Structures are given as C-alpha cells and as structure tokens.
Amino acid sequence: MDESRLQEIKWQLNQSQAVNEVMLIVFNTVGEPIQGLASLSDRLKRMISVLLDGMHKPDFKFDESLEAISAQVCCELNKSLTERNYPALTSEVQTMLTGQICSIPQKDNPIRTLVEDRVQQYFTVLLSDPKPLTKLEQVPAGLTPIKAELGLIGRKFISLVNYNRAIYGPFYADIIRKLLFSNGPPAGSLPQKTAQDSVSQD
C-alpha cells in the first residue's frame, strides 16, 4: 500500500478538521451578526489555515497557534462588526471565544468530537457507495466550511482506495479506515495477502 499517500491525506484531513472546528466555534459563539457573511468567512478560513499550516510536523506548537488564531479572530470579528454598526465583542465574549478555541486539543472536546464523527461519516459513505464520486460534495451538516477541501481530499482517497483494493482484496477498506482515523501513526505495513472512511456554519 502507498502509505506515504495515505499519510499525506491524513495530514490534510487533520488540518481541515481543525479549521472547521475553529470556524464552528466562531459562528456559534457570535451568532446572527456574522451569519451569511461569505467574505468574512473566507478571510477567517484563510487566516486560520495559514496559522495551522504544518501542524503535522513534530515541532509544531498547536497550543500557541490556537492562541494566535484566537487573537486574530477577535480582531477580524471586531473590525467586521464595527464596520457594520454592530458593537464590538465584549471582553467576556472574547475571553469565552479564546477559551473555546484553545480547548480544541483537549480530550473529548465536544466540537472536536462532533467534527471528527461527521468526517468519518463522510468517508464511510465514500467507501460504501458504489459511485463514490457522486457523493464528494454531499458533506454532513456542520462541515460546510471545509466542503471544498473535503472534496479534494475525498477524490484523492477514492483514487487510492480503488488502486489498492484490487491489490489487497475485500478487507482493504476496513484497514484504510483504521489507519486514517487512528489516534496514533499508521501501522508500518500491511499484510501482503490481505487488505480493504466530516463543518462553517450550515
């Protein structure tokens, strides 16, 4: 199996999930004043993605990056709000927003758990549907912020699965699912004879 390609997919997926988690927190916390603002959503998404770039590297400081993201998010939100004659975020709301964003890495974080579950649903559909390419844009509720990214990652995933399924047999999808969504690093290799998986505001 081309493990390096699977690892790259996993890295891209983890970063996209983190972006989605921050976006969900932002839009759920601030609510109506920023709903439906595509330009703001795009700016926030680009900024968050840049600050999370390289998060798969061993020396990446996830906690520090989330703190920086929180500060930048609050700045962008206040700018957008005041430009449209809304009051800026109170210090209490900014503190709450920062706390929620910085708590993403914690075990059993509800937003993180939600996003991970929805992403697994998405890839499970791709694995089980006889025509997975028709399902690429059908993302579960809560994953709208990374719909485009999921489509690109999903297409790579389908290509990898189709190629390897013929080689490793009917168990390939189960093995891929375990590797893609395991907490630890992928297994070193697969047996030679055996083998066979998501969150803007909606």
Tab-separated table of C-alpha atoms in Angstrom:
chain	number	residue	atom	x	y	z
A	1	MET	CA	0.000	0.000	0.000
A	2	ASP	CA	1.192	3.524	-0.728
A	3	GLU	CA	1.436	4.518	2.922
A	4	SER	CA	3.023	7.893	2.171
A	5	ARG	CA	-0.048	8.950	0.162
A	6	LEU	CA	-2.344	7.864	2.964
A	7	GLN	CA	-0.254	9.788	5.487
A	8	GLU	CA	-0.475	12.930	3.338
A	9	ILE	CA	-4.257	12.551	3.165
A	10	LYS	CA	-4.403	12.162	6.935
A	11	TRP	CA	-2.323	15.326	7.466
A	12	GLN	CA	-4.542	17.338	5.146
A	13	LEU	CA	-7.647	15.946	6.801
A	14	ASN	CA	-6.451	16.765	10.321
A	15	GLN	CA	-5.691	20.358	9.348
A	16	SER	CA	-9.046	20.783	7.623
A	17	GLN	CA	-10.821	19.393	10.683
A	18	ALA	CA	-9.036	21.889	12.929
A	19	VAL	CA	-10.006	24.761	10.635
A	20	ASN	CA	-13.611	23.591	10.701
A	21	GLU	CA	-13.603	23.313	14.483
A	22	VAL	CA	-12.459	26.904	14.900
A	23	MET	CA	-14.995	28.132	12.364
A	24	LEU	CA	-17.843	26.341	14.111
A	25	ILE	CA	-16.856	27.841	17.448
A	26	VAL	CA	-16.669	31.339	15.980
A	27	PHE	CA	-20.017	31.292	14.206
A	28	ASN	CA	-21.839	29.507	17.012
A	29	THR	CA	-20.483	31.931	19.611
A	30	VAL	CA	-21.034	35.232	17.801
A	31	GLY	CA	-24.217	34.184	16.046
A	32	GLU	CA	-26.530	36.357	13.970
A	33	PRO	CA	-24.305	39.448	13.458
A	34	ILE	CA	-21.878	37.446	11.313
A	35	GLN	CA	-24.162	34.853	9.735
A	36	GLY	CA	-24.193	34.744	5.943
A	37	LEU	CA	-21.068	36.904	5.508
A	38	ALA	CA	-19.155	34.959	2.882
A	39	SER	CA	-16.289	37.448	2.697
A	40	LEU	CA	-15.717	37.340	6.453
A	41	SER	CA	-15.934	33.550	6.472
A	42	ASP	CA	-13.369	33.344	3.669
A	43	ARG	CA	-10.968	35.734	5.444
A	44	LEU	CA	-11.219	33.832	8.705
A	45	LYS	CA	-10.743	30.495	6.972
A	46	ARG	CA	-7.645	31.675	5.089
A	47	MET	CA	-6.137	33.167	8.231
A	48	ILE	CA	-6.805	30.056	10.315
A	49	SER	CA	-5.422	27.792	7.585
A	50	VAL	CA	-2.198	29.801	7.370
A	51	LEU	CA	-1.649	29.662	11.137
A	52	LEU	CA	-2.289	25.900	11.162
A	53	ASP	CA	-0.036	25.173	8.210
A	54	GLY	CA	2.472	22.462	9.065
A	55	MET	CA	0.558	21.238	12.114
A	56	HIS	CA	1.633	17.665	11.337
A	57	LYS	CA	5.286	18.491	11.998
A	58	PRO	CA	6.768	17.308	15.321
A	59	ASP	CA	7.894	20.806	16.300
A	60	PHE	CA	4.524	22.450	15.572
A	61	LYS	CA	3.196	24.217	18.665
A	62	PHE	CA	-0.552	23.657	18.380
A	63	ASP	CA	-1.462	25.442	21.621
A	64	GLU	CA	0.475	28.558	20.674
A	65	SER	CA	-1.049	28.570	17.214
A	66	LEU	CA	-4.559	28.398	18.672
A	67	GLU	CA	-3.775	31.362	20.921
A	68	ALA	CA	-2.585	33.339	17.898
A	69	ILE	CA	-5.676	32.282	15.962
A	70	SER	CA	-7.920	33.438	18.818
A	71	ALA	CA	-6.324	36.885	18.851
A	72	GLN	CA	-6.576	37.264	15.079
A	73	VAL	CA	-10.158	36.010	15.026
A	74	CYS	CA	-11.245	38.522	17.661
A	75	CYS	CA	-9.529	41.306	15.719
A	76	GLU	CA	-11.234	40.339	12.446
A	77	LEU	CA	-14.612	39.984	14.133
A	78	ASN	CA	-14.419	43.360	15.827
A	79	LYS	CA	-13.411	45.016	12.566
A	80	SER	CA	-16.313	43.402	10.716
A	81	LEU	CA	-18.830	44.186	13.452
A	82	THR	CA	-17.929	47.846	13.864
A	83	GLU	CA	-17.853	48.404	10.094
A	84	ARG	CA	-21.494	47.286	10.013
A	85	ASN	CA	-22.529	49.328	13.058
A	86	TYR	CA	-22.622	46.398	15.457
A	87	PRO	CA	-20.930	46.707	18.850
A	88	ALA	CA	-17.521	45.121	19.162
A	89	LEU	CA	-17.207	41.900	21.112
A	90	THR	CA	-17.188	42.407	24.853
A	91	SER	CA	-14.151	41.285	26.811
A	92	GLU	CA	-16.260	38.471	28.260
A	93	VAL	CA	-17.195	37.158	24.826
A	94	GLN	CA	-13.599	37.427	23.621
A	95	THR	CA	-12.412	35.502	26.665
A	96	MET	CA	-15.046	32.820	26.106
A	97	LEU	CA	-14.195	32.569	22.405
A	98	THR	CA	-10.485	32.279	23.150
A	99	GLY	CA	-11.111	29.641	25.788
A	100	GLN	CA	-13.224	27.519	23.462
A	101	ILE	CA	-10.719	27.727	20.618
A	102	CYS	CA	-7.775	26.901	22.864
A	103	SER	CA	-9.626	23.928	24.346
A	104	ILE	CA	-9.867	22.135	20.974
A	105	PRO	CA	-6.879	19.831	21.697
A	106	GLN	CA	-8.428	18.593	24.943
A	107	LYS	CA	-9.600	15.020	25.055
A	108	ASP	CA	-13.347	14.622	24.447
A	109	ASN	CA	-13.761	18.262	23.375
A	110	PRO	CA	-17.380	18.303	22.091
A	111	ILE	CA	-16.699	20.368	18.972
A	112	ARG	CA	-13.708	18.246	18.053
A	113	THR	CA	-15.676	15.050	18.659
A	114	LEU	CA	-18.564	16.319	16.536
A	115	VAL	CA	-16.347	17.258	13.613
A	116	GLU	CA	-14.376	14.015	13.723
A	117	ASP	CA	-17.582	11.970	13.793
A	118	ARG	CA	-19.036	13.857	10.824
A	119	VAL	CA	-15.809	13.465	8.846
A	120	GLN	CA	-15.830	9.730	9.494
A	121	GLN	CA	-19.442	9.614	8.282
A	122	TYR	CA	-18.362	11.341	5.071
A	123	PHE	CA	-15.562	8.887	4.334
A	124	THR	CA	-17.652	5.901	5.330
A	125	VAL	CA	-20.148	6.899	2.647
A	126	LEU	CA	-17.350	7.209	0.090
A	127	LEU	CA	-16.152	3.721	0.956
A	128	SER	CA	-19.561	2.086	0.879
A	129	ASP	CA	-21.207	3.787	-2.096
A	130	PRO	CA	-20.796	2.068	-5.486
A	131	LYS	CA	-20.444	5.508	-7.121
A	132	PRO	CA	-18.429	7.498	-4.564
A	133	LEU	CA	-17.534	10.329	-6.931
A	134	THR	CA	-21.205	11.381	-6.910
A	135	LYS	CA	-21.006	11.814	-3.112
A	136	LEU	CA	-17.958	14.089	-2.922
A	137	GLU	CA	-19.951	17.296	-2.435
A	138	GLN	CA	-22.538	15.796	-0.078
A	139	VAL	CA	-20.889	16.753	3.208
A	140	PRO	CA	-22.635	16.143	6.551
A	141	ALA	CA	-24.137	19.053	8.472
A	142	GLY	CA	-21.502	21.146	10.211
A	143	LEU	CA	-18.762	20.598	7.633
A	144	THR	CA	-19.722	23.340	5.185
A	145	PRO	CA	-16.603	25.429	5.935
A	146	ILE	CA	-14.347	22.685	4.561
A	147	LYS	CA	-16.622	21.355	1.828
A	148	ALA	CA	-14.123	22.203	-0.915
A	149	GLU	CA	-11.217	20.677	0.993
A	150	LEU	CA	-13.159	17.513	1.755
A	151	GLY	CA	-13.996	17.132	-1.919
A	152	LEU	CA	-10.339	17.332	-2.931
A	153	ILE	CA	-9.201	15.012	-0.139
A	154	GLY	CA	-12.058	12.633	-0.876
A	155	ARG	CA	-11.109	12.420	-4.541
A	156	LYS	CA	-7.520	11.513	-3.605
A	157	PHE	CA	-8.847	8.995	-1.128
A	158	ILE	CA	-11.107	7.306	-3.678
A	159	SER	CA	-8.236	7.074	-6.147
A	160	LEU	CA	-6.019	5.459	-3.523
A	161	VAL	CA	-8.728	3.027	-2.456
A	162	ASN	CA	-9.604	1.961	-5.992
A	163	TYR	CA	-5.982	1.271	-6.832
A	164	ASN	CA	-5.193	-0.688	-3.679
A	165	ARG	CA	-8.490	-2.528	-3.293
A	166	ALA	CA	-7.704	-4.562	-6.403
A	167	ILE	CA	-4.323	-5.499	-4.933
A	168	TYR	CA	-5.168	-6.153	-1.297
A	169	GLY	CA	-8.650	-7.591	-1.591
A	170	PRO	CA	-12.029	-7.070	0.089
A	171	PHE	CA	-10.626	-6.191	3.542
A	172	TYR	CA	-8.785	-3.124	2.284
A	173	ALA	CA	-11.450	-0.547	3.213
A	174	ASP	CA	-11.517	-1.653	6.860
A	175	ILE	CA	-7.745	-1.356	7.146
A	176	ILE	CA	-7.717	2.058	5.481
A	177	ARG	CA	-10.448	3.309	7.816
A	178	LYS	CA	-8.446	2.254	10.874
A	179	LEU	CA	-5.270	3.892	9.572
A	180	LEU	CA	-6.939	7.129	8.529
A	181	PHE	CA	-8.818	7.683	11.782
A	182	SER	CA	-6.436	6.161	14.305
A	183	ASN	CA	-5.057	8.447	17.009
A	184	GLY	CA	-1.543	7.165	16.521
A	185	PRO	CA	0.684	6.895	13.434
A	186	PRO	CA	-0.223	4.402	10.705
A	187	ALA	CA	0.928	0.843	11.037
A	188	GLY	CA	4.261	0.077	9.462
A	189	SER	CA	2.914	-2.111	6.684
A	190	LEU	CA	0.002	-4.228	5.600
A	191	PRO	CA	-0.016	-7.997	5.141
A	192	GLN	CA	0.832	-8.998	1.624
A	193	LYS	CA	-2.305	-11.106	1.129
A	194	THR	CA	-4.965	-9.003	2.868
A	195	ALA	CA	-6.327	-5.545	2.927
A	196	GLN	CA	-9.923	-3.114	2.372
A	197	ASP	CA	-13.757	6.291	5.931
A	198	SER	CA	-16.816	15.344	8.110
A	199	VAL	CA	-18.185	21.896	9.424
A	200	SER	CA	-18.952	26.914	8.627
A	201	GLN	CA	-21.905	27.277	9.683
A	202	ASP	CA	-24.730	25.466	7.976
